[in-house]
PDB file of C-alpha atoms in Angstrom:
ATOM      1  CA  MET R   1      -3.321  19.550 -36.214  1.00 87.00           C
ATOM      2  CA  ASN R   2      -0.027  18.495 -37.967  1.00 89.00           C
ATOM      3  CA  GLU R   3       2.055  20.014 -34.873  1.00 89.00           C
ATOM      4  CA  TRP R   4      -0.117  18.098 -32.622  1.00 88.00           C
ATOM      5  CA  PHE R   5      -0.284  14.509 -34.218  1.00 90.00           C
ATOM      6  CA  PHE R   6       3.907  15.077 -35.697  1.00 91.00           C
ATOM      7  CA  GLY R   7       5.146  17.677 -33.256  1.00 87.00           C
ATOM      8  CA  GLY R   8       7.954  14.988 -31.803  1.00 82.00           C
ATOM      9  CA  THR R   9       8.617  13.369 -28.645  1.00 85.00           C
ATOM     10  CA  THR R  10      11.008  10.784 -27.417  1.00 86.00           C
ATOM     11  CA  ASP R  11      10.888   7.034 -26.820  1.00 90.00           C
ATOM     12  CA  ASN R  12       9.964   6.600 -23.061  1.00 91.00           C
ATOM     13  CA  TRP R  13       6.742   6.067 -23.644  1.00 94.00           C
ATOM     14  CA  LEU R  14       7.327   3.455 -26.182  1.00 94.00           C
ATOM     15  CA  ALA R  15      10.157   2.049 -23.545  1.00 94.00           C
ATOM     16  CA  ALA R  16       7.029   1.879 -21.009  1.00 95.00           C
ATOM     17  CA  LEU R  17       4.801  -0.258 -23.640  1.00 96.00           C
ATOM     18  CA  ARG R  18       7.483  -2.422 -24.496  1.00 96.00           C
ATOM     19  CA  ILE R  19       8.580  -3.530 -21.172  1.00 96.00           C
ATOM     20  CA  GLY R  20       4.842  -3.495 -19.711  1.00 97.00           C
ATOM     21  CA  LEU R  21       3.625  -5.812 -22.882  1.00 97.00           C
ATOM     22  CA  GLY R  22       6.603  -8.573 -22.376  1.00 97.00           C
ATOM     23  CA  LEU R  23       5.670  -8.406 -18.803  1.00 97.00           C
ATOM     24  CA  GLN R  24       1.717  -9.156 -19.260  1.00 97.00           C
ATOM     25  CA  LEU R  25       3.231 -11.574 -22.118  1.00 96.00           C
ATOM     26  CA  VAL R  26       4.953 -13.467 -19.318  1.00 97.00           C
ATOM     27  CA  LEU R  27       2.581 -13.515 -17.277  1.00 96.00           C
ATOM     28  CA  TYR R  28       0.047 -14.486 -19.164  1.00 95.00           C
ATOM     29  CA  GLY R  29       2.581 -17.310 -20.423  1.00 94.00           C
ATOM     30  CA  ILE R  30       2.858 -18.623 -16.918  1.00 95.00           C
ATOM     31  CA  THR R  31      -0.942 -18.793 -15.310  1.00 93.00           C
ATOM     32  CA  SER R  32      -2.471 -20.361 -18.195  1.00 91.00           C
ATOM     33  CA  ARG R  33       0.218 -22.776 -18.629  1.00 91.00           C
ATOM     34  CA  ALA R  34      -1.685 -25.510 -16.147  1.00 89.00           C
ATOM     35  CA  ASP R  35      -4.942 -25.194 -18.582  1.00 86.00           C
ATOM     36  CA  TRP R  36      -3.085 -24.680 -21.795  1.00 88.00           C
ATOM     37  CA  LEU R  37      -3.985 -27.975 -23.313  1.00 85.00           C
ATOM     38  CA  GLN R  38      -7.219 -28.186 -21.549  1.00 83.00           C
ATOM     39  CA  ILE R  39      -8.444 -24.631 -23.277  1.00 82.00           C
ATOM     40  CA  PHE R  40      -6.865 -25.597 -27.432  1.00 85.00           C
ATOM     41  CA  THR R  41      -7.063 -29.245 -27.926  1.00 80.00           C
ATOM     42  CA  LEU R  42      -9.950 -30.958 -29.223  1.00 74.00           C
ATOM     43  CA  HIS R  43     -11.565 -33.221 -26.620  1.00 65.00           C
ATOM     44  CA  PRO R  44     -14.439 -35.249 -27.984  1.00 49.00           C
ATOM     45  CA  GLY R  45     -17.557 -34.490 -25.945  1.00 52.00           C
ATOM     46  CA  SER R  46     -16.727 -31.472 -24.838  1.00 55.00           C
ATOM     47  CA  PHE R  47     -19.597 -28.425 -24.644  1.00 53.00           C
ATOM     48  CA  VAL R  48     -16.925 -26.107 -25.620  1.00 60.00           C
ATOM     49  CA  THR R  49     -14.206 -26.610 -27.999  1.00 67.00           C
ATOM     50  CA  ARG R  50     -11.736 -25.058 -29.609  1.00 72.00           C
ATOM     51  CA  ASP R  51     -13.762 -25.620 -33.159  1.00 71.00           C
ATOM     52  CA  LEU R  52     -16.801 -24.336 -31.708  1.00 71.00           C
ATOM     53  CA  THR R  53     -15.167 -21.024 -30.720  1.00 74.00           C
ATOM     54  CA  GLU R  54     -13.306 -20.771 -34.093  1.00 72.00           C
ATOM     55  CA  ALA R  55     -16.793 -21.162 -35.893  1.00 75.00           C
ATOM     56  CA  LEU R  56     -17.986 -18.604 -33.947  1.00 74.00           C
ATOM     57  CA  VAL R  57     -15.083 -16.205 -34.805  1.00 73.00           C
ATOM     58  CA  THR R  58     -15.427 -17.254 -38.851  1.00 73.00           C
ATOM     59  CA  LEU R  59     -18.794 -15.983 -38.816  1.00 72.00           C
ATOM     60  CA  GLY R  60     -17.578 -12.543 -37.669  1.00 72.00           C
ATOM     61  CA  ALA R  61     -14.197 -12.522 -39.644  1.00 75.00           C
ATOM     62  CA  ALA R  62     -12.906 -14.925 -41.661  1.00 74.00           C
ATOM     63  CA  LEU R  63      -9.469 -13.466 -41.862  1.00 80.00           C
ATOM     64  CA  VAL R  64      -9.034 -13.243 -38.219  1.00 84.00           C
ATOM     65  CA  PRO R  65      -5.976 -15.477 -36.835  1.00 86.00           C
ATOM     66  CA  ARG R  66      -6.918 -18.316 -35.352  1.00 85.00           C
ATOM     67  CA  MET R  67      -4.799 -21.407 -33.313  1.00 87.00           C
ATOM     68  CA  SER R  68      -6.189 -23.748 -36.116  1.00 86.00           C
ATOM     69  CA  TRP R  69      -4.238 -21.856 -38.515  1.00 87.00           C
ATOM     70  CA  ILE R  70      -0.989 -22.770 -36.517  1.00 90.00           C
ATOM     71  CA  ILE R  71      -1.972 -26.340 -36.033  1.00 88.00           C
ATOM     72  CA  SER R  72      -2.543 -27.104 -39.571  1.00 89.00           C
ATOM     73  CA  ALA R  73       0.914 -26.220 -40.716  1.00 91.00           C
ATOM     74  CA  GLY R  74       2.221 -28.069 -38.059  1.00 91.00           C
ATOM     75  CA  GLU R  75       0.424 -31.039 -38.721  1.00 88.00           C
ATOM     76  CA  PHE R  76       1.467 -30.562 -42.445  1.00 89.00           C
ATOM     77  CA  VAL R  77       4.627 -31.019 -41.566  1.00 90.00           C
ATOM     78  CA  GLY R  78       4.387 -33.743 -39.061  1.00 89.00           C
ATOM     79  CA  PHE R  79       3.765 -32.563 -35.538  1.00 91.00           C
ATOM     80  CA  SER R  80       1.205 -33.595 -33.216  1.00 90.00           C
ATOM     81  CA  GLU R  81      -1.687 -30.812 -32.023  1.00 88.00           C
ATOM     82  CA  VAL R  82      -0.041 -31.066 -28.655  1.00 90.00           C
ATOM     83  CA  THR R  83       3.457 -30.441 -30.014  1.00 93.00           C
ATOM     84  CA  ILE R  84       2.213 -27.610 -31.648  1.00 93.00           C
ATOM     85  CA  LEU R  85       0.068 -26.105 -28.579  1.00 92.00           C
ATOM     86  CA  TRP R  86       3.510 -26.123 -26.465  1.00 94.00           C
ATOM     87  CA  ILE R  87       5.368 -24.582 -29.608  1.00 95.00           C
ATOM     88  CA  VAL R  88       3.046 -21.589 -29.629  1.00 95.00           C
ATOM     89  CA  TRP R  89       2.944 -21.298 -25.588  1.00 96.00           C
ATOM     90  CA  SER R  90       6.931 -21.016 -25.611  1.00 96.00           C
ATOM     91  CA  GLY R  91       6.715 -18.818 -28.704  1.00 96.00           C
ATOM     92  CA  LEU R  92       4.674 -16.582 -26.424  1.00 96.00           C
ATOM     93  CA  LEU R  93       6.489 -16.637 -23.051  1.00 96.00           C
ATOM     94  CA  ALA R  94      10.127 -16.271 -25.386  1.00 97.00           C
ATOM     95  CA  ALA R  95       8.049 -13.197 -27.332  1.00 97.00           C
ATOM     96  CA  GLY R  96       7.070 -11.700 -23.736  1.00 97.00           C
ATOM     97  CA  LEU R  97      10.899 -12.178 -22.643  1.00 97.00           C
ATOM     98  CA  CYS R  98      12.200 -10.808 -25.651  1.00 96.00           C
ATOM     99  CA  LEU R  99      10.049  -7.635 -24.906  1.00 97.00           C
ATOM    100  CA  VAL R 100      11.026  -7.237 -21.563  1.00 96.00           C
ATOM    101  CA  ALA R 101      14.973  -7.483 -22.715  1.00 95.00           C
ATOM    102  CA  GLY R 102      14.315  -5.209 -25.668  1.00 94.00           C
ATOM    103  CA  ILE R 103      16.020  -8.149 -27.830  1.00 93.00           C
ATOM    104  CA  PHE R 104      14.540  -8.390 -31.735  1.00 93.00           C
ATOM    105  CA  CYS R 105      12.092  -6.123 -30.885  1.00 93.00           C
ATOM    106  CA  ARG R 106      10.063  -5.475 -34.029  1.00 94.00           C
ATOM    107  CA  SER R 107      10.098  -9.524 -34.803  1.00 95.00           C
ATOM    108  CA  ALA R 108       9.179  -9.971 -31.225  1.00 96.00           C
ATOM    109  CA  ALA R 109       6.275  -8.015 -31.143  1.00 97.00           C
ATOM    110  CA  ILE R 110       5.001  -8.944 -34.451  1.00 97.00           C
ATOM    111  CA  ALA R 111       5.231 -13.026 -33.235  1.00 96.00           C
ATOM    112  CA  ALA R 112       3.526 -11.929 -29.769  1.00 97.00           C
ATOM    113  CA  TRP R 113       0.451 -10.493 -31.900  1.00 96.00           C
ATOM    114  CA  PHE R 114      -0.277 -12.864 -34.253  1.00 96.00           C
ATOM    115  CA  LEU R 115       0.547 -15.684 -31.528  1.00 95.00           C
ATOM    116  CA  HIS R 116      -1.939 -14.199 -28.834  1.00 95.00           C
ATOM    117  CA  LEU R 117      -4.687 -13.293 -31.150  1.00 93.00           C
ATOM    118  CA  SER R 118      -4.401 -16.711 -32.809  1.00 91.00           C
ATOM    119  CA  ALA R 119      -4.863 -17.639 -28.957  1.00 91.00           C
ATOM    120  CA  ILE R 120      -7.614 -15.526 -27.883  1.00 88.00           C
ATOM    121  CA  LYS R 121      -9.666 -15.852 -30.641  1.00 86.00           C
ATOM    122  CA  SER R 122      -9.863 -19.948 -29.977  1.00 84.00           C
ATOM    123  CA  SER R 123     -10.810 -19.418 -26.582  1.00 81.00           C
ATOM    124  CA  ALA R 124     -13.147 -16.577 -27.519  1.00 72.00           C
ATOM    125  CA  LEU R 125     -15.821 -17.854 -25.046  1.00 71.00           C
ATOM    126  CA  LEU R 126     -13.384 -17.872 -21.971  1.00 72.00           C
ATOM    127  CA  SER R 127     -11.389 -14.767 -22.556  1.00 73.00           C
ATOM    128  CA  TYR R 128     -12.267 -11.241 -21.509  1.00 77.00           C
ATOM    129  CA  GLY R 129     -11.222  -7.350 -21.519  1.00 83.00           C
ATOM    130  CA  VAL R 130      -7.630  -8.452 -20.830  1.00 90.00           C
ATOM    131  CA  ASP R 131      -6.797 -10.066 -23.469  1.00 91.00           C
ATOM    132  CA  ASN R 132      -8.890  -7.745 -26.010  1.00 92.00           C
ATOM    133  CA  PHE R 133      -6.657  -4.676 -24.418  1.00 95.00           C
ATOM    134  CA  THR R 134      -3.295  -6.991 -24.497  1.00 96.00           C
ATOM    135  CA  SER R 135      -4.174  -7.437 -28.439  1.00 94.00           C
ATOM    136  CA  ILE R 136      -4.744  -3.938 -29.033  1.00 95.00           C
ATOM    137  CA  GLY R 137      -1.137  -3.015 -26.827  1.00 96.00           C
ATOM    138  CA  LEU R 138       0.842  -5.570 -28.750  1.00 96.00           C
ATOM    139  CA  PHE R 139      -1.094  -3.885 -32.059  1.00 96.00           C
ATOM    140  CA  TYR R 140       0.286  -0.365 -31.479  1.00 96.00           C
ATOM    141  CA  LEU R 141       3.638  -1.787 -30.356  1.00 96.00           C
ATOM    142  CA  MET R 142       3.984  -4.008 -33.408  1.00 95.00           C
ATOM    143  CA  LEU R 143       3.165  -0.687 -35.368  1.00 94.00           C
ATOM    144  CA  SER R 144       5.342   2.393 -33.504  1.00 93.00           C
ATOM    145  CA  PRO R 145       9.046   3.062 -34.318  1.00 92.00           C
ATOM    146  CA  LEU R 146      10.909   0.090 -32.296  1.00 90.00           C
ATOM    147  CA  PRO R 147      13.066  -0.598 -30.786  1.00 90.00           C
ATOM    148  CA  ASP R 148      13.473   2.483 -28.348  1.00 90.00           C
ATOM    149  CA  HIS R 149      16.537   3.709 -26.852  1.00 89.00           C
ATOM    150  CA  LEU R 150      16.239   1.439 -23.774  1.00 90.00           C
ATOM    151  CA  ALA R 151      16.373  -1.814 -25.588  1.00 92.00           C
ATOM    152  CA  LEU R 152      18.744  -3.947 -25.992  1.00 91.00           C
ATOM    153  CA  ASP R 153      19.013  -3.876 -29.421  1.00 89.00           C
ATOM    154  CA  SER R 154      19.379  -0.181 -29.767  1.00 87.00           C
ATOM    155  CA  ARG R 155      22.684  -0.573 -27.517  1.00 82.00           C
ATOM    156  CA  TRP R 156      24.220  -3.048 -28.469  1.00 82.00           C
ATOM    157  CA  ARG R 157      23.380  -2.358 -32.435  1.00 76.00           C
ATOM    158  CA  LYS R 158      24.134   1.261 -31.665  1.00 76.00           C
ATOM    159  CA  TRP R 159      21.161   2.329 -34.086  1.00 74.00           C
ATOM    160  CA  PRO R 160      20.366   6.034 -34.099  1.00 73.00           C
ATOM    161  CA  PRO R 161      17.124   7.425 -32.424  1.00 71.00           C
ATOM    162  CA  LYS R 162      14.058   6.429 -34.264  1.00 78.00           C
ATOM    163  CA  ASN R 163      11.859   9.628 -36.240  1.00 82.00           C
ATOM    164  CA  SER R 164      10.349  11.482 -32.980  1.00 86.00           C
ATOM    165  CA  GLN R 165       7.401  12.599 -35.261  1.00 89.00           C
ATOM    166  CA  LEU R 166       6.521   8.764 -35.778  1.00 89.00           C
ATOM    167  CA  GLN R 167       7.108   8.664 -31.801  1.00 91.00           C
ATOM    168  CA  SER R 168       4.302  11.201 -31.285  1.00 92.00           C
ATOM    169  CA  PHE R 169       1.963  10.039 -33.984  1.00 94.00           C
ATOM    170  CA  TRP R 170       1.820   6.561 -32.223  1.00 94.00           C
ATOM    171  CA  GLN R 171       1.645   8.053 -29.020  1.00 94.00           C
ATOM    172  CA  ARG R 172      -1.457  10.173 -29.838  1.00 95.00           C
ATOM    173  CA  VAL R 173      -3.388   7.780 -31.712  1.00 96.00           C
ATOM    174  CA  LEU R 174      -2.974   5.510 -28.478  1.00 96.00           C
ATOM    175  CA  GLN R 175      -4.223   8.202 -26.434  1.00 96.00           C
ATOM    176  CA  LEU R 176      -7.282   8.869 -28.459  1.00 97.00           C
ATOM    177  CA  HIS R 177      -8.175   5.412 -28.399  1.00 97.00           C
ATOM    178  CA  LEU R 178      -7.745   5.449 -24.744  1.00 97.00           C
ATOM    179  CA  CYS R 179     -10.206   7.907 -24.202  1.00 97.00           C
ATOM    180  CA  VAL R 180     -12.362   6.585 -26.954  1.00 97.00           C
ATOM    181  CA  ILE R 181     -12.347   3.377 -24.466  1.00 97.00           C
ATOM    182  CA  TYR R 182     -13.218   5.136 -21.411  1.00 97.00           C
ATOM    183  CA  PHE R 183     -15.409   7.776 -22.924  1.00 97.00           C
ATOM    184  CA  PHE R 184     -18.066   5.187 -24.358  1.00 97.00           C
ATOM    185  CA  SER R 185     -17.022   2.661 -21.021  1.00 95.00           C
ATOM    186  CA  GLY R 186     -18.389   5.247 -18.703  1.00 95.00           C
ATOM    187  CA  LEU R 187     -21.416   6.130 -21.194  1.00 96.00           C
ATOM    188  CA  THR R 188     -22.792   2.755 -21.455  1.00 94.00           C
ATOM    189  CA  LYS R 189     -22.586   2.489 -17.372  1.00 93.00           C
ATOM    190  CA  LEU R 190     -24.513   5.831 -16.898  1.00 93.00           C
ATOM    191  CA  LEU R 191     -27.395   4.385 -19.653  1.00 92.00           C
ATOM    192  CA  GLY R 192     -28.374   1.699 -17.489  1.00 87.00           C
ATOM    193  CA  SER R 193     -29.664   1.960 -14.315  1.00 88.00           C
ATOM    194  CA  GLY R 194     -27.405  -0.467 -12.332  1.00 90.00           C
ATOM    195  CA  TRP R 195     -24.517   2.056 -11.754  1.00 92.00           C
ATOM    196  CA  TRP R 196     -27.115   4.153 -10.377  1.00 92.00           C
ATOM    197  CA  ASN R 197     -28.452   2.063  -7.415  1.00 91.00           C
ATOM    198  CA  GLY R 198     -25.305   0.022  -7.055  1.00 89.00           C
ATOM    199  CA  GLU R 199     -26.424  -3.135  -8.356  1.00 91.00           C
ATOM    200  CA  SER R 200     -23.830  -3.482 -10.895  1.00 91.00           C
ATOM    201  CA  LEU R 201     -21.451  -3.083  -8.517  1.00 90.00           C
ATOM    202  CA  TRP R 202     -22.805  -5.584  -6.207  1.00 90.00           C
ATOM    203  CA  ARG R 203     -23.190  -8.027  -8.808  1.00 90.00           C
ATOM    204  CA  ALA R 204     -19.740  -7.761  -9.979  1.00 89.00           C
ATOM    205  CA  LEU R 205     -18.023  -8.509  -6.365  1.00 90.00           C
ATOM    206  CA  THR R 206     -20.532 -11.612  -5.348  1.00 89.00           C
ATOM    207  CA  ARG R 207     -20.668 -13.306  -9.030  1.00 87.00           C
ATOM    208  CA  PRO R 208     -18.236 -16.482  -8.975  1.00 85.00           C
ATOM    209  CA  PRO R 209     -15.401 -16.663  -9.672  1.00 84.00           C
ATOM    210  CA  PHE R 210     -14.905 -12.976  -8.756  1.00 86.00           C
ATOM    211  CA  ASP R 211     -16.252 -13.047  -5.330  1.00 85.00           C
ATOM    212  CA  MET R 212     -13.045 -12.634  -3.674  1.00 88.00           C
ATOM    213  CA  VAL R 213     -14.537 -10.261  -0.821  1.00 87.00           C
ATOM    214  CA  PRO R 214     -16.954 -12.399   1.754  1.00 88.00           C
ATOM    215  CA  SER R 215     -20.750 -11.077   1.230  1.00 84.00           C
ATOM    216  CA  GLU R 216     -21.254 -10.264   4.783  1.00 86.00           C
ATOM    217  CA  VAL R 217     -18.223  -7.644   4.546  1.00 87.00           C
ATOM    218  CA  LEU R 218     -20.215  -6.332   1.569  1.00 87.00           C
ATOM    219  CA  ILE R 219     -23.634  -5.946   2.940  1.00 88.00           C
ATOM    220  CA  HIS R 220     -21.782  -3.499   5.852  1.00 85.00           C
ATOM    221  CA  GLY R 221     -20.505  -1.442   2.883  1.00 83.00           C
ATOM    222  CA  LYS R 222     -23.715  -1.297   0.638  1.00 81.00           C
ATOM    223  CA  TYR R 223     -23.933   2.788   1.287  1.00 85.00           C
ATOM    224  CA  PHE R 224     -21.037   2.860  -0.816  1.00 89.00           C
ATOM    225  CA  PHE R 225     -22.088   1.294  -3.745  1.00 90.00           C
ATOM    226  CA  ILE R 226     -24.094   4.139  -5.058  1.00 92.00           C
ATOM    227  CA  PRO R 227     -21.221   6.906  -4.847  1.00 93.00           C
ATOM    228  CA  LEU R 228     -18.523   4.650  -6.326  1.00 93.00           C
ATOM    229  CA  GLY R 229     -20.836   3.676  -8.782  1.00 92.00           C
ATOM    230  CA  LEU R 230     -21.267   7.007  -9.966  1.00 94.00           C
ATOM    231  CA  GLY R 231     -18.016   7.939  -9.063  1.00 94.00           C
ATOM    232  CA  ILE R 232     -16.305   5.474 -11.579  1.00 95.00           C
ATOM    233  CA  CYS R 233     -19.100   6.438 -14.720  1.00 95.00           C
ATOM    234  CA  LEU R 234     -18.012  10.519 -13.667  1.00 95.00           C
ATOM    235  CA  LEU R 235     -14.224   9.287 -13.486  1.00 96.00           C
ATOM    236  CA  GLU R 236     -14.515   7.212 -17.037  1.00 97.00           C
ATOM    237  CA  THR R 237     -16.924   9.531 -18.965  1.00 97.00           C
ATOM    238  CA  SER R 238     -14.824  12.739 -17.779  1.00 97.00           C
ATOM    239  CA  TYR R 239     -11.780  11.089 -19.020  1.00 97.00           C
ATOM    240  CA  PRO R 240     -11.359  12.402 -22.190  1.00 96.00           C
ATOM    241  CA  ILE R 241     -11.308  15.778 -20.639  1.00 96.00           C
ATOM    242  CA  PHE R 242      -9.516  16.300 -18.070  1.00 96.00           C
ATOM    243  CA  ILE R 243      -6.310  13.538 -18.916  1.00 95.00           C
ATOM    244  CA  TRP R 244      -5.261  16.152 -21.548  1.00 93.00           C
ATOM    245  CA  PRO R 245      -4.719  19.195 -19.222  1.00 92.00           C
ATOM    246  CA  ARG R 246      -1.509  19.385 -16.977  1.00 87.00           C
ATOM    247  CA  ARG R 247      -3.310  20.305 -13.990  1.00 89.00           C
ATOM    248  CA  THR R 248      -5.900  17.288 -13.822  1.00 93.00           C
ATOM    249  CA  ARG R 249      -4.014  14.694 -15.812  1.00 93.00           C
ATOM    250  CA  LEU R 250      -2.253  13.316 -12.773  1.00 92.00           C
ATOM    251  CA  ILE R 251      -5.356  13.237 -10.843  1.00 94.00           C
ATOM    252  CA  TRP R 252      -7.078  11.236 -13.516  1.00 95.00           C
ATOM    253  CA  LEU R 253      -4.340   9.145 -14.056  1.00 95.00           C
ATOM    254  CA  VAL R 254      -4.135   7.947 -10.154  1.00 95.00           C
ATOM    255  CA  GLY R 255      -8.204   7.940 -10.229  1.00 96.00           C
ATOM    256  CA  ILE R 256      -7.870   5.642 -13.419  1.00 96.00           C
ATOM    257  CA  ILE R 257      -4.821   3.326 -12.259  1.00 96.00           C
ATOM    258  CA  ALA R 258      -6.205   3.568  -8.562  1.00 96.00           C
ATOM    259  CA  MET R 259      -9.622   2.308 -10.399  1.00 96.00           C
ATOM    260  CA  HIS R 260      -8.064  -0.881 -11.943  1.00 96.00           C
ATOM    261  CA  GLY R 261      -5.878  -1.699  -8.626  1.00 96.00           C
ATOM    262  CA  ALA R 262      -8.965  -2.114  -6.678  1.00 94.00           C
ATOM    263  CA  ILE R 263     -10.615  -4.152  -9.522  1.00 93.00           C
ATOM    264  CA  ALA R 264      -7.295  -6.162  -9.454  1.00 94.00           C
ATOM    265  CA  VAL R 265      -6.939  -6.670  -5.613  1.00 93.00           C
ATOM    266  CA  LEU R 266     -11.086  -7.119  -5.300  1.00 92.00           C
ATOM    267  CA  MET R 267     -11.832  -9.330  -7.913  1.00 92.00           C
ATOM    268  CA  GLY R 268      -8.499 -11.190  -8.637  1.00 91.00           C
ATOM    269  CA  LEU R 269      -8.005  -9.595 -12.286  1.00 92.00           C
ATOM    270  CA  TYR R 270      -4.599  -8.947 -11.815  1.00 94.00           C
ATOM    271  CA  LEU R 271      -3.659  -8.929 -15.169  1.00 95.00           C
ATOM    272  CA  PHE R 272      -6.425  -6.894 -16.200  1.00 95.00           C
ATOM    273  CA  GLY R 273      -5.405  -4.684 -13.959  1.00 95.00           C
ATOM    274  CA  LEU R 274      -1.811  -4.452 -15.129  1.00 96.00           C
ATOM    275  CA  ILE R 275      -2.148  -4.281 -18.615  1.00 96.00           C
ATOM    276  CA  MET R 276      -4.368  -1.315 -18.220  1.00 96.00           C
ATOM    277  CA  ALA R 277      -2.118   0.351 -15.768  1.00 96.00           C
ATOM    278  CA  VAL R 278       0.485  -0.181 -18.670  1.00 96.00           C
ATOM    279  CA  LEU R 279      -1.738   1.487 -21.650  1.00 97.00           C
ATOM    280  CA  ASN R 280      -2.432   4.454 -19.288  1.00 96.00           C
ATOM    281  CA  VAL R 281       0.995   4.907 -18.153  1.00 95.00           C
ATOM    282  CA  ALA R 282       2.636   4.518 -21.650  1.00 95.00           C
ATOM    283  CA  ALA R 283      -0.092   6.900 -22.869  1.00 95.00           C
ATOM    284  CA  PHE R 284      -0.458   9.791 -20.407  1.00 94.00           C
ATOM    285  CA  GLY R 285       1.878   8.978 -17.644  1.00 91.00           C
ATOM    286  CA  ILE R 286       5.664   9.241 -18.833  1.00 83.00           C
ATOM    287  CA  ASP R 287       5.764  13.039 -18.961  1.00 71.00           C
ATOM    288  CA  LEU R 288       5.034  13.123 -15.324  1.00 68.00           C
ATOM    289  CA  PHE R 289       7.829  10.656 -14.503  1.00 60.00           C
ATOM    290  CA  ARG R 290      11.409  10.724 -15.053  1.00 45.00           C
ATOM    291  CA  LEU R 291      12.521   7.576 -16.816  1.00 39.00           C
ATOM    292  CA  CYS R 292      16.323   7.474 -16.671  1.00 40.00           C
ATOM    293  CA  GLY R 293      16.776  10.858 -16.256  1.00 40.00           C
ATOM    294  CA  LYS R 294      15.121  12.311 -19.284  1.00 43.00           C
ATOM    295  CA  LYS R 295      11.825  13.907 -18.815  1.00 42.00           C
ATOM    296  CA  VAL R 296       9.218  14.023 -22.057  1.00 39.00           C
ATOM    297  CA  ILE R 297       8.429  17.429 -22.917  1.00 35.00           C
TER     298      ILE R 297
END
């Protein structure tokens, strides 16, 4: 067990995670800019407001970071609510750019995790899986032995490589976490009838605002719903079994990424597809590819 967790590995997986999460944050900032104030500013008379969402979050966990903490701190020193919200948005974008470039990696990862978690918890009624998985990725990145050898921090400051045993440990934890997520996701689908008769796929593809494919096209392909639904369930529940052996790892990795790619294209969930691809490639894909001429053992 000690050898399995702390056997040692290179930091290529961490470089992929850092760059991927940085790109995810940049795209999150760009796509949310138009609605940023509308989401987080307190509008009198609105049905869903930030204080309502934060009150619901507080019932479950009072110590979870939320946007009101940052706003209260900013107003204490004289900033307006709107100014503070734009500072938070700019901070997220800057943290994402720093992660992509590999500048101030540890500080950028901590700031990105805190600001992103505060934002998604204060808009929990409007968020979905992509926000939770991005937060998970940032949590692992924040605790991992940064910087990796591809980061500008390592090249400019000439820092020696980090402990390979810690690299191995955090990659193993991320791998196990993904296995648990996919297994129970597939098991939950199998326990209902919707994935056995194709109803769940139909509902997912026809529910606004995810109805990117015309209904008449879906009707012509209705006979594929049952095998596709069962195939997704099989792919997810068997993920913890077939992702580990080298002979089947590539097949399952490509299958999972293709599934998320199809979800992104057919439902418009592009950021969700990106974050799942980043997590899977960082956890299991790096040893199948070459990154800057170095291959993970």
